[in-house]
PDB file of C-alpha atoms in Angstrom:
ATOM      1  CA  MET A  12       0.038  -0.039   0.018  1.00 92.00           C
ATOM      2  CA  ILE A  13       1.142   3.545  -0.734  1.00 95.00           C
ATOM      3  CA  ARG A  14       0.549   6.357   1.693  1.00 97.00           C
ATOM      4  CA  VAL A  15       0.938   9.962   0.430  1.00 98.00           C
ATOM      5  CA  LYS A  16       0.885  12.976   2.704  1.00 98.00           C
ATOM      6  CA  VAL A  17       0.357  16.297   0.991  1.00 98.00           C
ATOM      7  CA  PRO A  18       0.532  19.723   2.606  1.00 98.00           C
ATOM      8  CA  ALA A  19      -1.949  22.546   2.431  1.00 98.00           C
ATOM      9  CA  THR A  20      -0.743  25.717   0.600  1.00 98.00           C
ATOM     10  CA  THR A  21      -1.188  29.395   0.588  1.00 98.00           C
ATOM     11  CA  ALA A  22      -1.069  30.936  -2.931  1.00 96.00           C
ATOM     12  CA  ASN A  23      -0.642  34.467  -4.390  1.00 96.00           C
ATOM     13  CA  MET A  24       1.036  35.896  -1.223  1.00 97.00           C
ATOM     14  CA  GLY A  25       0.002  39.389  -2.165  1.00 97.00           C
ATOM     15  CA  PRO A  26       1.437  40.427  -5.657  1.00 97.00           C
ATOM     16  CA  GLY A  27       2.214  36.811  -6.710  1.00 97.00           C
ATOM     17  CA  TYR A  28      -1.181  36.275  -8.353  1.00 95.00           C
ATOM     18  CA  ASP A  29      -1.319  32.809  -9.966  1.00 93.00           C
ATOM     19  CA  VAL A  30       2.463  32.340  -9.870  1.00 96.00           C
ATOM     20  CA  LEU A  31       3.571  32.118  -6.181  1.00 98.00           C
ATOM     21  CA  GLY A  32       2.651  29.732  -3.301  1.00 98.00           C
ATOM     22  CA  MET A  33       3.944  28.360  -0.100  1.00 98.00           C
ATOM     23  CA  ALA A  34       3.414  24.932   1.568  1.00 98.00           C
ATOM     24  CA  LEU A  35       1.914  24.988   5.072  1.00 98.00           C
ATOM     25  CA  SER A  36       2.261  22.314   7.931  1.00 97.00           C
ATOM     26  CA  GLN A  37      -1.272  20.932   7.621  1.00 97.00           C
ATOM     27  CA  TYR A  38      -1.862  17.783   5.725  1.00 97.00           C
ATOM     28  CA  SER A  39      -4.282  15.473   3.899  1.00 97.00           C
ATOM     29  CA  THR A  40      -3.425  11.799   3.538  1.00 98.00           C
ATOM     30  CA  PHE A  41      -4.172   9.479   0.655  1.00 97.00           C
ATOM     31  CA  GLN A  42      -3.834   5.703   0.965  1.00 97.00           C
ATOM     32  CA  CYS A  43      -4.229   3.230  -1.928  1.00 96.00           C
ATOM     33  CA  GLN A  44      -3.604  -0.367  -2.650  1.00 94.00           C
ATOM     34  CA  GLU A  45      -4.450  -2.811  -5.490  1.00 92.00           C
ATOM     35  CA  ASP A  46      -7.747  -4.471  -5.332  1.00 92.00           C
ATOM     36  CA  ASP A  47     -10.114  -6.456  -7.687  1.00 91.00           C
ATOM     37  CA  LYS A  48     -12.491  -3.549  -7.800  1.00 92.00           C
ATOM     38  CA  ILE A  49     -12.432   0.244  -7.409  1.00 91.00           C
ATOM     39  CA  SER A  50     -13.613   1.491  -3.915  1.00 91.00           C
ATOM     40  CA  LEU A  51     -13.306   4.755  -2.238  1.00 92.00           C
ATOM     41  CA  SER A  52     -13.700   5.941   1.346  1.00 92.00           C
ATOM     42  CA  ILE A  53     -13.422   9.452   2.649  1.00 93.00           C
ATOM     43  CA  LYS A  54     -12.834  10.584   6.282  1.00 93.00           C
ATOM     44  CA  GLY A  55     -11.684  13.712   8.157  1.00 87.00           C
ATOM     45  CA  LEU A  56     -12.471  17.275   7.817  1.00 83.00           C
ATOM     46  CA  GLU A  57     -15.683  18.281   6.007  1.00 82.00           C
ATOM     47  CA  SER A  58     -15.877  14.744   4.582  1.00 78.00           C
ATOM     48  CA  GLU A  59     -19.703  14.879   4.582  1.00 77.00           C
ATOM     49  CA  LYS A  60     -19.284  17.342   1.678  1.00 73.00           C
ATOM     50  CA  LEU A  61     -17.391  14.779  -0.375  1.00 73.00           C
ATOM     51  CA  VAL A  62     -18.869  11.314   0.490  1.00 68.00           C
ATOM     52  CA  ASN A  63     -22.075  11.848  -1.599  1.00 65.00           C
ATOM     53  CA  GLN A  64     -20.121  12.805  -4.751  1.00 64.00           C
ATOM     54  CA  ASP A  65     -20.322  10.487  -7.753  1.00 67.00           C
ATOM     55  CA  HIS A  66     -17.091   8.446  -7.645  1.00 71.00           C
ATOM     56  CA  GLU A  67     -15.914   9.730 -11.102  1.00 74.00           C
ATOM     57  CA  ALA A  68     -16.453  13.350  -9.882  1.00 82.00           C
ATOM     58  CA  ASN A  69     -14.048  13.007  -7.053  1.00 91.00           C
ATOM     59  CA  LEU A  70     -10.983  15.177  -7.853  1.00 95.00           C
ATOM     60  CA  VAL A  71      -8.526  12.576  -6.430  1.00 96.00           C
ATOM     61  CA  VAL A  72     -10.068   9.900  -8.728  1.00 96.00           C
ATOM     62  CA  ARG A  73     -10.078  12.272 -11.726  1.00 96.00           C
ATOM     63  CA  SER A  74      -6.414  13.033 -11.191  1.00 97.00           C
ATOM     64  CA  MET A  75      -5.553   9.295 -10.961  1.00 97.00           C
ATOM     65  CA  ASN A  76      -7.414   8.737 -14.192  1.00 97.00           C
ATOM     66  CA  HIS A  77      -5.485  11.583 -15.881  1.00 97.00           C
ATOM     67  CA  LEU A  78      -2.267   9.874 -15.061  1.00 98.00           C
ATOM     68  CA  PHE A  79      -3.493   6.517 -16.187  1.00 97.00           C
ATOM     69  CA  LYS A  80      -4.497   8.005 -19.588  1.00 97.00           C
ATOM     70  CA  TYR A  81      -1.209   9.825 -19.897  1.00 97.00           C
ATOM     71  CA  VAL A  82       0.925   6.649 -19.336  1.00 97.00           C
ATOM     72  CA  ASP A  83      -1.697   4.301 -20.941  1.00 97.00           C
ATOM     73  CA  LYS A  84      -1.645   2.000 -18.004  1.00 96.00           C
ATOM     74  CA  TYR A  85      -4.694   1.117 -15.966  1.00 94.00           C
ATOM     75  CA  PRO A  86      -5.058  -0.963 -12.821  1.00 94.00           C
ATOM     76  CA  LYS A  87      -7.602  -3.681 -12.505  1.00 92.00           C
ATOM     77  CA  GLY A  88      -8.945  -1.970  -9.405  1.00 94.00           C
ATOM     78  CA  TYR A  89      -7.894  -0.276  -6.279  1.00 95.00           C
ATOM     79  CA  LYS A  90      -8.921   0.613  -2.721  1.00 95.00           C
ATOM     80  CA  LEU A  91      -8.522   4.283  -2.051  1.00 96.00           C
ATOM     81  CA  GLU A  92      -8.881   6.076   1.324  1.00 96.00           C
ATOM     82  CA  ILE A  93      -8.735   9.826   1.678  1.00 96.00           C
ATOM     83  CA  ILE A  94      -8.235  11.409   5.026  1.00 96.00           C
ATOM     84  CA  ASN A  95      -8.851  15.113   4.605  1.00 95.00           C
ATOM     85  CA  ASP A  96      -7.434  17.723   6.913  1.00 95.00           C
ATOM     86  CA  ILE A  97      -7.486  20.816   4.663  1.00 96.00           C
ATOM     87  CA  PRO A  98     -10.631  22.991   4.779  1.00 93.00           C
ATOM     88  CA  LEU A  99     -12.577  23.027   1.487  1.00 91.00           C
ATOM     89  CA  ALA A 100     -12.994  26.204  -0.535  1.00 87.00           C
ATOM     90  CA  ARG A 101     -11.058  28.297   1.938  1.00 92.00           C
ATOM     91  CA  GLY A 102      -7.986  29.327  -0.038  1.00 92.00           C
ATOM     92  CA  MET A 103      -5.647  26.665   1.584  1.00 95.00           C
ATOM     93  CA  GLY A 104      -5.089  24.443  -1.535  1.00 94.00           C
ATOM     94  CA  SER A 105      -7.461  21.600  -0.863  1.00 94.00           C
ATOM     95  CA  SER A 106      -7.800  21.043  -4.582  1.00 95.00           C
ATOM     96  CA  ALA A 107      -4.037  21.095  -5.141  1.00 97.00           C
ATOM     97  CA  SER A 108      -3.611  18.526  -2.342  1.00 97.00           C
ATOM     98  CA  ALA A 109      -6.189  16.241  -3.878  1.00 97.00           C
ATOM     99  CA  ILE A 110      -4.617  16.595  -7.345  1.00 98.00           C
ATOM    100  CA  VAL A 111      -1.105  15.920  -6.138  1.00 98.00           C
ATOM    101  CA  GLY A 112      -2.217  13.036  -3.893  1.00 98.00           C
ATOM    102  CA  GLY A 113      -4.206  11.398  -6.624  1.00 98.00           C
ATOM    103  CA  LEU A 114      -1.277  11.669  -9.128  1.00 98.00           C
ATOM    104  CA  LEU A 115       1.300  10.259  -6.676  1.00 98.00           C
ATOM    105  CA  VAL A 116      -0.779   7.196  -5.711  1.00 97.00           C
ATOM    106  CA  ALA A 117      -1.576   6.613  -9.306  1.00 97.00           C
ATOM    107  CA  ASN A 118       2.074   6.777 -10.237  1.00 97.00           C
ATOM    108  CA  TYR A 119       2.852   4.101  -7.663  1.00 96.00           C
ATOM    109  CA  LEU A 120      -0.107   2.002  -8.536  1.00 96.00           C
ATOM    110  CA  VAL A 121       0.760   1.361 -12.129  1.00 95.00           C
ATOM    111  CA  GLY A 122       4.545   1.640 -11.739  1.00 95.00           C
ATOM    112  CA  ALA A 123       4.690   4.592 -14.067  1.00 95.00           C
ATOM    113  CA  ASN A 124       7.913   6.104 -12.453  1.00 95.00           C
ATOM    114  CA  LEU A 125       7.149   9.577 -13.509  1.00 97.00           C
ATOM    115  CA  ASN A 126       9.547  12.086 -12.045  1.00 97.00           C
ATOM    116  CA  GLN A 127       8.651  15.218 -10.098  1.00 96.00           C
ATOM    117  CA  ASP A 128       8.676  17.529 -13.085  1.00 96.00           C
ATOM    118  CA  GLU A 129       6.281  15.169 -14.955  1.00 97.00           C
ATOM    119  CA  ILE A 130       3.976  15.041 -11.925  1.00 97.00           C
ATOM    120  CA  LEU A 131       4.015  18.770 -11.785  1.00 97.00           C
ATOM    121  CA  LYS A 132       3.090  19.082 -15.509  1.00 97.00           C
ATOM    122  CA  LEU A 133       0.168  16.742 -15.041  1.00 97.00           C
ATOM    123  CA  ALA A 134      -0.961  18.553 -11.853  1.00 97.00           C
ATOM    124  CA  THR A 135      -0.884  21.938 -13.643  1.00 97.00           C
ATOM    125  CA  GLN A 136      -2.873  20.583 -16.553  1.00 96.00           C
ATOM    126  CA  ILE A 137      -5.567  19.618 -14.162  1.00 96.00           C
ATOM    127  CA  GLU A 138      -5.397  22.743 -12.007  1.00 94.00           C
ATOM    128  CA  GLY A 139      -4.879  25.323 -14.656  1.00 91.00           C
ATOM    129  CA  HIS A 140      -1.940  26.932 -13.016  1.00 91.00           C
ATOM    130  CA  PRO A 141       0.917  25.836 -10.864  1.00 95.00           C
ATOM    131  CA  ASP A 142       0.855  28.301  -7.988  1.00 96.00           C
ATOM    132  CA  ASN A 143      -0.750  25.825  -5.447  1.00 96.00           C
ATOM    133  CA  VAL A 144       0.248  22.417  -6.934  1.00 98.00           C
ATOM    134  CA  ALA A 145       3.975  23.209  -7.080  1.00 98.00           C
ATOM    135  CA  PRO A 146       4.417  23.864  -3.343  1.00 98.00           C
ATOM    136  CA  ALA A 147       2.033  21.053  -2.465  1.00 98.00           C
ATOM    137  CA  LEU A 148       4.327  18.690  -4.385  1.00 98.00           C
ATOM    138  CA  MET A 149       7.683  20.291  -3.470  1.00 98.00           C
ATOM    139  CA  GLY A 150       7.192  22.147  -0.261  1.00 98.00           C
ATOM    140  CA  ASN A 151       8.814  25.595   0.395  1.00 98.00           C
ATOM    141  CA  ILE A 152       7.883  28.812  -1.405  1.00 98.00           C
ATOM    142  CA  VAL A 153       7.673  28.251  -5.105  1.00 98.00           C
ATOM    143  CA  LEU A 154       7.586  30.752  -7.966  1.00 98.00           C
ATOM    144  CA  SER A 155       6.253  29.106 -11.017  1.00 97.00           C
ATOM    145  CA  THR A 156       4.810  29.672 -14.538  1.00 96.00           C
ATOM    146  CA  LYS A 157       3.797  27.523 -17.467  1.00 93.00           C
ATOM    147  CA  ALA A 158       5.925  27.174 -20.613  1.00 89.00           C
ATOM    148  CA  PRO A 159       4.398  26.889 -24.084  1.00 85.00           C
ATOM    149  CA  ASP A 160       5.189  23.178 -24.197  1.00 84.00           C
ATOM    150  CA  ASP A 161       3.030  22.521 -21.019  1.00 83.00           C
ATOM    151  CA  GLN A 162       6.152  22.219 -18.917  1.00 89.00           C
ATOM    152  CA  VAL A 163       6.391  24.262 -15.647  1.00 96.00           C
ATOM    153  CA  ILE A 164       9.316  26.668 -15.044  1.00 97.00           C
ATOM    154  CA  TYR A 165       9.813  27.091 -11.321  1.00 97.00           C
ATOM    155  CA  HIS A 166      12.197  28.196  -8.527  1.00 97.00           C
ATOM    156  CA  SER A 167      11.977  27.070  -4.940  1.00 97.00           C
ATOM    157  CA  ILE A 168      12.797  29.366  -1.966  1.00 97.00           C
ATOM    158  CA  LYS A 169      13.365  27.759   1.460  1.00 97.00           C
ATOM    159  CA  PRO A 170      11.455  29.812   4.059  1.00 97.00           C
ATOM    160  CA  PHE A 171      13.774  31.616   6.543  1.00 96.00           C
ATOM    161  CA  ASP A 172      14.035  30.161   9.956  1.00 94.00           C
ATOM    162  CA  ASP A 173      12.032  32.615  11.967  1.00 94.00           C
ATOM    163  CA  LEU A 174       9.133  32.700   9.485  1.00 97.00           C
ATOM    164  CA  THR A 175       5.741  31.751  11.226  1.00 98.00           C
ATOM    165  CA  CYS A 176       2.279  32.202   9.911  1.00 98.00           C
ATOM    166  CA  VAL A 177      -0.933  32.787  11.572  1.00 98.00           C
ATOM    167  CA  ILE A 178      -4.157  32.132   9.696  1.00 98.00           C
ATOM    168  CA  PHE A 179      -7.831  32.770  10.334  1.00 98.00           C
ATOM    169  CA  ILE A 180     -10.056  30.263   8.557  1.00 97.00           C
ATOM    170  CA  PRO A 181     -13.638  31.589   8.523  1.00 96.00           C
ATOM    171  CA  ASP A 182     -16.522  29.015   8.648  1.00 94.00           C
ATOM    172  CA  TYR A 183     -17.827  30.494   5.406  1.00 93.00           C
ATOM    173  CA  ASP A 184     -16.239  29.614   2.148  1.00 87.00           C
ATOM    174  CA  VAL A 185     -15.555  31.529  -1.135  1.00 86.00           C
ATOM    175  CA  SER A 186     -15.921  29.559  -4.248  1.00 78.00           C
ATOM    176  CA  THR A 187     -13.358  29.800  -7.107  1.00 74.00           C
ATOM    177  CA  SER A 188     -16.107  30.924  -9.457  1.00 79.00           C
ATOM    178  CA  MET A 189     -17.164  33.771  -7.109  1.00 83.00           C
ATOM    179  CA  SER A 190     -13.576  34.946  -6.541  1.00 85.00           C
ATOM    180  CA  ARG A 191     -12.807  34.975 -10.231  1.00 85.00           C
ATOM    181  CA  ALA A 192     -15.960  36.789 -11.110  1.00 90.00           C
ATOM    182  CA  VAL A 193     -15.016  39.934  -9.061  1.00 93.00           C
ATOM    183  CA  LEU A 194     -11.666  40.415 -10.934  1.00 93.00           C
ATOM    184  CA  PRO A 195     -11.416  43.122 -13.675  1.00 92.00           C
ATOM    185  CA  GLN A 196     -10.914  41.939 -17.294  1.00 91.00           C
ATOM    186  CA  SER A 197      -7.935  44.156 -17.833  1.00 93.00           C
ATOM    187  CA  ILE A 198      -5.404  46.107 -15.866  1.00 94.00           C
ATOM    188  CA  SER A 199      -3.503  49.279 -16.365  1.00 96.00           C
ATOM    189  CA  MET A 200       0.157  49.547 -17.301  1.00 97.00           C
ATOM    190  CA  ALA A 201       0.711  51.321 -13.842  1.00 97.00           C
ATOM    191  CA  ASP A 202      -0.674  48.222 -12.078  1.00 96.00           C
ATOM    192  CA  ALA A 203       1.478  45.849 -14.143  1.00 96.00           C
ATOM    193  CA  VAL A 204       4.652  47.871 -13.243  1.00 97.00           C
ATOM    194  CA  HIS A 205       3.582  47.904  -9.632  1.00 97.00           C
ATOM    195  CA  THR A 206       3.180  44.124  -9.665  1.00 96.00           C
ATOM    196  CA  SER A 207       6.445  43.297 -11.263  1.00 96.00           C
ATOM    197  CA  GLY A 208       8.463  45.484  -8.959  1.00 97.00           C
ATOM    198  CA  HIS A 209       6.697  44.530  -5.779  1.00 98.00           C
ATOM    199  CA  LEU A 210       6.833  40.916  -6.559  1.00 98.00           C
ATOM    200  CA  SER A 211      10.538  40.982  -7.485  1.00 98.00           C
ATOM    201  CA  LEU A 212      11.488  42.811  -4.352  1.00 98.00           C
ATOM    202  CA  MET A 213       9.186  40.663  -2.108  1.00 98.00           C
ATOM    203  CA  LEU A 214      10.874  37.550  -3.373  1.00 98.00           C
ATOM    204  CA  ALA A 215      14.250  39.128  -2.545  1.00 98.00           C
ATOM    205  CA  GLY A 216      12.917  39.717   0.935  1.00 98.00           C
ATOM    206  CA  PHE A 217      11.920  36.040   1.323  1.00 98.00           C
ATOM    207  CA  MET A 218      15.272  34.924  -0.010  1.00 97.00           C
ATOM    208  CA  THR A 219      17.247  36.963   2.504  1.00 97.00           C
ATOM    209  CA  GLY A 220      14.902  37.025   5.433  1.00 96.00           C
ATOM    210  CA  ASN A 221      14.356  40.735   5.152  1.00 97.00           C
ATOM    211  CA  LYS A 222      11.008  41.161   6.859  1.00 98.00           C
ATOM    212  CA  ASP A 223      10.798  44.886   6.375  1.00 97.00           C
ATOM    213  CA  LEU A 224      11.220  44.495   2.665  1.00 98.00           C
ATOM    214  CA  ILE A 225       8.515  41.774   2.541  1.00 98.00           C
ATOM    215  CA  GLY A 226       6.150  44.038   4.508  1.00 97.00           C
ATOM    216  CA  GLN A 227       6.838  47.057   2.185  1.00 98.00           C
ATOM    217  CA  THR A 228       6.117  44.957  -0.984  1.00 98.00           C
ATOM    218  CA  MET A 229       3.354  42.633  -0.033  1.00 98.00           C
ATOM    219  CA  VAL A 230       0.910  45.051  -1.652  1.00 97.00           C
ATOM    220  CA  ASP A 231      -1.253  43.849  -4.458  1.00 96.00           C
ATOM    221  CA  ARG A 232      -3.304  45.612  -7.158  1.00 96.00           C
ATOM    222  CA  LEU A 233      -4.391  42.635  -9.302  1.00 95.00           C
ATOM    223  CA  HIS A 234      -6.817  40.653  -7.092  1.00 94.00           C
ATOM    224  CA  GLU A 235      -6.805  41.408  -3.455  1.00 94.00           C
ATOM    225  CA  PRO A 236      -8.462  44.943  -3.681  1.00 94.00           C
ATOM    226  CA  TYR A 237     -11.360  43.259  -5.482  1.00 94.00           C
ATOM    227  CA  ARG A 238     -11.559  39.978  -3.478  1.00 94.00           C
ATOM    228  CA  LYS A 239     -11.410  41.425  -0.089  1.00 93.00           C
ATOM    229  CA  SER A 240     -14.992  42.588  -0.546  1.00 91.00           C
ATOM    230  CA  LEU A 241     -15.881  38.906  -0.159  1.00 93.00           C
ATOM    231  CA  ILE A 242     -14.016  38.678   3.149  1.00 95.00           C
ATOM    232  CA  LYS A 243     -15.824  39.832   6.308  1.00 95.00           C
ATOM    233  CA  ASN A 244     -13.873  42.653   8.062  1.00 97.00           C
ATOM    234  CA  PHE A 245     -10.716  42.110   5.977  1.00 97.00           C
ATOM    235  CA  ASP A 246      -9.313  45.463   6.804  1.00 97.00           C
ATOM    236  CA  ASP A 247      -9.883  45.067  10.565  1.00 98.00           C
ATOM    237  CA  PHE A 248      -8.149  41.751  10.578  1.00 98.00           C
ATOM    238  CA  LYS A 249      -5.253  43.207   8.628  1.00 98.00           C
ATOM    239  CA  ALA A 250      -4.847  46.281  10.815  1.00 98.00           C
ATOM    240  CA  SER A 251      -4.992  44.236  13.967  1.00 98.00           C
ATOM    241  CA  ALA A 252      -2.331  41.837  12.844  1.00 98.00           C
ATOM    242  CA  LEU A 253       0.097  44.553  11.795  1.00 98.00           C
ATOM    243  CA  GLU A 254      -0.510  46.436  14.908  1.00 97.00           C
ATOM    244  CA  VAL A 255       0.704  43.573  17.175  1.00 97.00           C
ATOM    245  CA  GLY A 256       3.726  42.444  15.181  1.00 97.00           C
ATOM    246  CA  ALA A 257       3.004  40.850  11.909  1.00 98.00           C
ATOM    247  CA  PHE A 258       5.221  42.214   9.228  1.00 98.00           C
ATOM    248  CA  ALA A 259       2.896  41.264   6.321  1.00 98.00           C
ATOM    249  CA  PHE A 260      -0.624  40.197   5.623  1.00 98.00           C
ATOM    250  CA  SER A 261      -2.597  38.876   2.704  1.00 98.00           C
ATOM    251  CA  LEU A 262      -5.440  36.712   1.517  1.00 97.00           C
ATOM    252  CA  SER A 263      -4.620  33.013   1.368  1.00 96.00           C
ATOM    253  CA  GLY A 264      -5.318  32.100  -2.235  1.00 92.00           C
ATOM    254  CA  SER A 265      -8.694  33.761  -3.113  1.00 87.00           C
ATOM    255  CA  GLY A 266      -9.950  33.407   0.462  1.00 89.00           C
ATOM    256  CA  SER A 267     -11.820  33.060   2.732  1.00 95.00           C
ATOM    257  CA  THR A 268      -8.765  32.301   4.799  1.00 97.00           C
ATOM    258  CA  ILE A 269      -6.517  35.318   5.645  1.00 97.00           C
ATOM    259  CA  ILE A 270      -2.799  34.984   6.593  1.00 98.00           C
ATOM    260  CA  ALA A 271      -0.374  37.006   8.640  1.00 98.00           C
ATOM    261  CA  TYR A 272       3.403  36.602   8.283  1.00 98.00           C
ATOM    262  CA  CYS A 273       5.186  36.918  11.589  1.00 97.00           C
ATOM    263  CA  ASP A 274       8.230  35.755  13.623  1.00 96.00           C
ATOM    264  CA  HIS A 275       7.975  33.201  16.354  1.00 96.00           C
ATOM    265  CA  ASP A 276       7.537  35.755  19.136  1.00 97.00           C
ATOM    266  CA  SER A 277       4.797  37.834  17.607  1.00 97.00           C
ATOM    267  CA  ALA A 278       2.598  34.928  16.386  1.00 98.00           C
ATOM    268  CA  PRO A 279       0.700  34.292  19.616  1.00 98.00           C
ATOM    269  CA  HIS A 280      -0.150  37.993  19.783  1.00 98.00           C
ATOM    270  CA  VAL A 281      -1.411  37.934  16.174  1.00 98.00           C
ATOM    271  CA  LYS A 282      -3.452  34.864  16.919  1.00 98.00           C
ATOM    272  CA  ARG A 283      -5.134  36.699  19.941  1.00 98.00           C
ATOM    273  CA  ALA A 284      -5.718  39.678  17.737  1.00 98.00           C
ATOM    274  CA  PHE A 285      -7.499  37.645  15.071  1.00 98.00           C
ATOM    275  CA  GLU A 286      -9.698  35.975  17.843  1.00 98.00           C
ATOM    276  CA  GLU A 287     -10.548  39.458  19.152  1.00 98.00           C
ATOM    277  CA  VAL A 288     -11.691  40.779  15.775  1.00 98.00           C
ATOM    278  CA  SER A 289     -13.732  37.619  15.115  1.00 97.00           C
ATOM    279  CA  GLN A 290     -15.478  37.824  18.392  1.00 97.00           C
ATOM    280  CA  LYS A 291     -16.104  41.569  18.098  1.00 97.00           C
ATOM    281  CA  TYR A 292     -17.808  41.134  14.669  1.00 96.00           C
ATOM    282  CA  SER A 293     -19.288  37.670  15.385  1.00 97.00           C
ATOM    283  CA  ILE A 294     -17.274  35.986  12.647  1.00 97.00           C
ATOM    284  CA  SER A 295     -17.073  32.286  13.434  1.00 97.00           C
ATOM    285  CA  GLY A 296     -13.931  30.612  12.490  1.00 96.00           C
ATOM    286  CA  THR A 297     -10.585  29.218  13.599  1.00 96.00           C
ATOM    287  CA  SER A 298      -7.333  31.100  14.313  1.00 97.00           C
ATOM    288  CA  LYS A 299      -4.167  29.055  14.089  1.00 97.00           C
ATOM    289  CA  ILE A 300      -0.461  29.427  14.212  1.00 98.00           C
ATOM    290  CA  ILE A 301       1.051  27.399  11.384  1.00 98.00           C
ATOM    291  CA  ALA A 302       4.678  26.859  10.167  1.00 97.00           C
ATOM    292  CA  PRO A 303       5.717  26.801   6.544  1.00 98.00           C
ATOM    293  CA  CYS A 304       6.442  23.209   5.198  1.00 97.00           C
ATOM    294  CA  SER A 305       9.707  22.635   3.527  1.00 94.00           C
ATOM    295  CA  GLN A 306       9.265  18.880   2.732  1.00 91.00           C
ATOM    296  CA  GLY A 307       6.211  18.940   0.439  1.00 95.00           C
ATOM    297  CA  ALA A 308       4.416  15.694  -0.489  1.00 97.00           C
ATOM    298  CA  VAL A 309       5.782  12.471   1.231  1.00 97.00           C
ATOM    299  CA  CYS A 310       5.231   9.002  -0.266  1.00 95.00           C
ATOM    300  CA  GLU A 311       5.636   5.941   1.972  1.00 94.00           C
ATOM    301  CA  VAL A 312       5.128   2.340   1.045  1.00 91.00           C
ATOM    302  CA  VAL A 313       3.526   0.613   4.130  1.00 86.00           C
TER     303      VAL A 313
END
């Protein structure tokens, strides 16, 4: 049996719209073994939203089938167990985790022996862009983009030692279709120049551990000003986090989760600040201190 553990992710990270993501230390697990027939069981967080899906509609199964078709190898059957621990439709990469998990178990199941770059290419084909699937597969902070031949060009940045994150996961979700619908159809040259400059300098900050530089440049004009209207009291959460020690703040993916970037010492204060805002405005959800994940997806034969 193969057991695959895939981390959650936070994508965009301010000005890195659709090209930047970071793995987080929260995981979903996918276990699979050969069998005479195909069977699927789903456990864990929000599993009730997934168990009534048609088998073929399940994203893990669809990802497995994508690899089987790509290598033209098909198993007789398999027994698949999904243990979900990543909130759904909250901007924490639940879809990326499912895609990467499905591809990795399928790769093992039919002995395809695809390498990491090939898995990343298939994952990007399914997801549409690599910003979440790349860190889910490889860990760390990953800057990535698609090449014309369907390959993915990427660069991995190891998070600096003192980097700690605090997330607030609201109980309400934001669908991908909703978050895409609020975006403008075109942007100005000024916003394009702003994005390229801020993203470049922010990456330099993450590569050198320069927190002030990250804080100055984690300012987005492409998606966050439009999507924050979907997030209850976004500005209040941001102000409270920065006031007590966070050096940067952004949406996680397209939301509804928000994320503050801190050092170890300030993280508990930011967590409390998030809890105070959520209580003040009666916004139910979970505040959590979470570390970046450097390892990425882990496969184990058991």
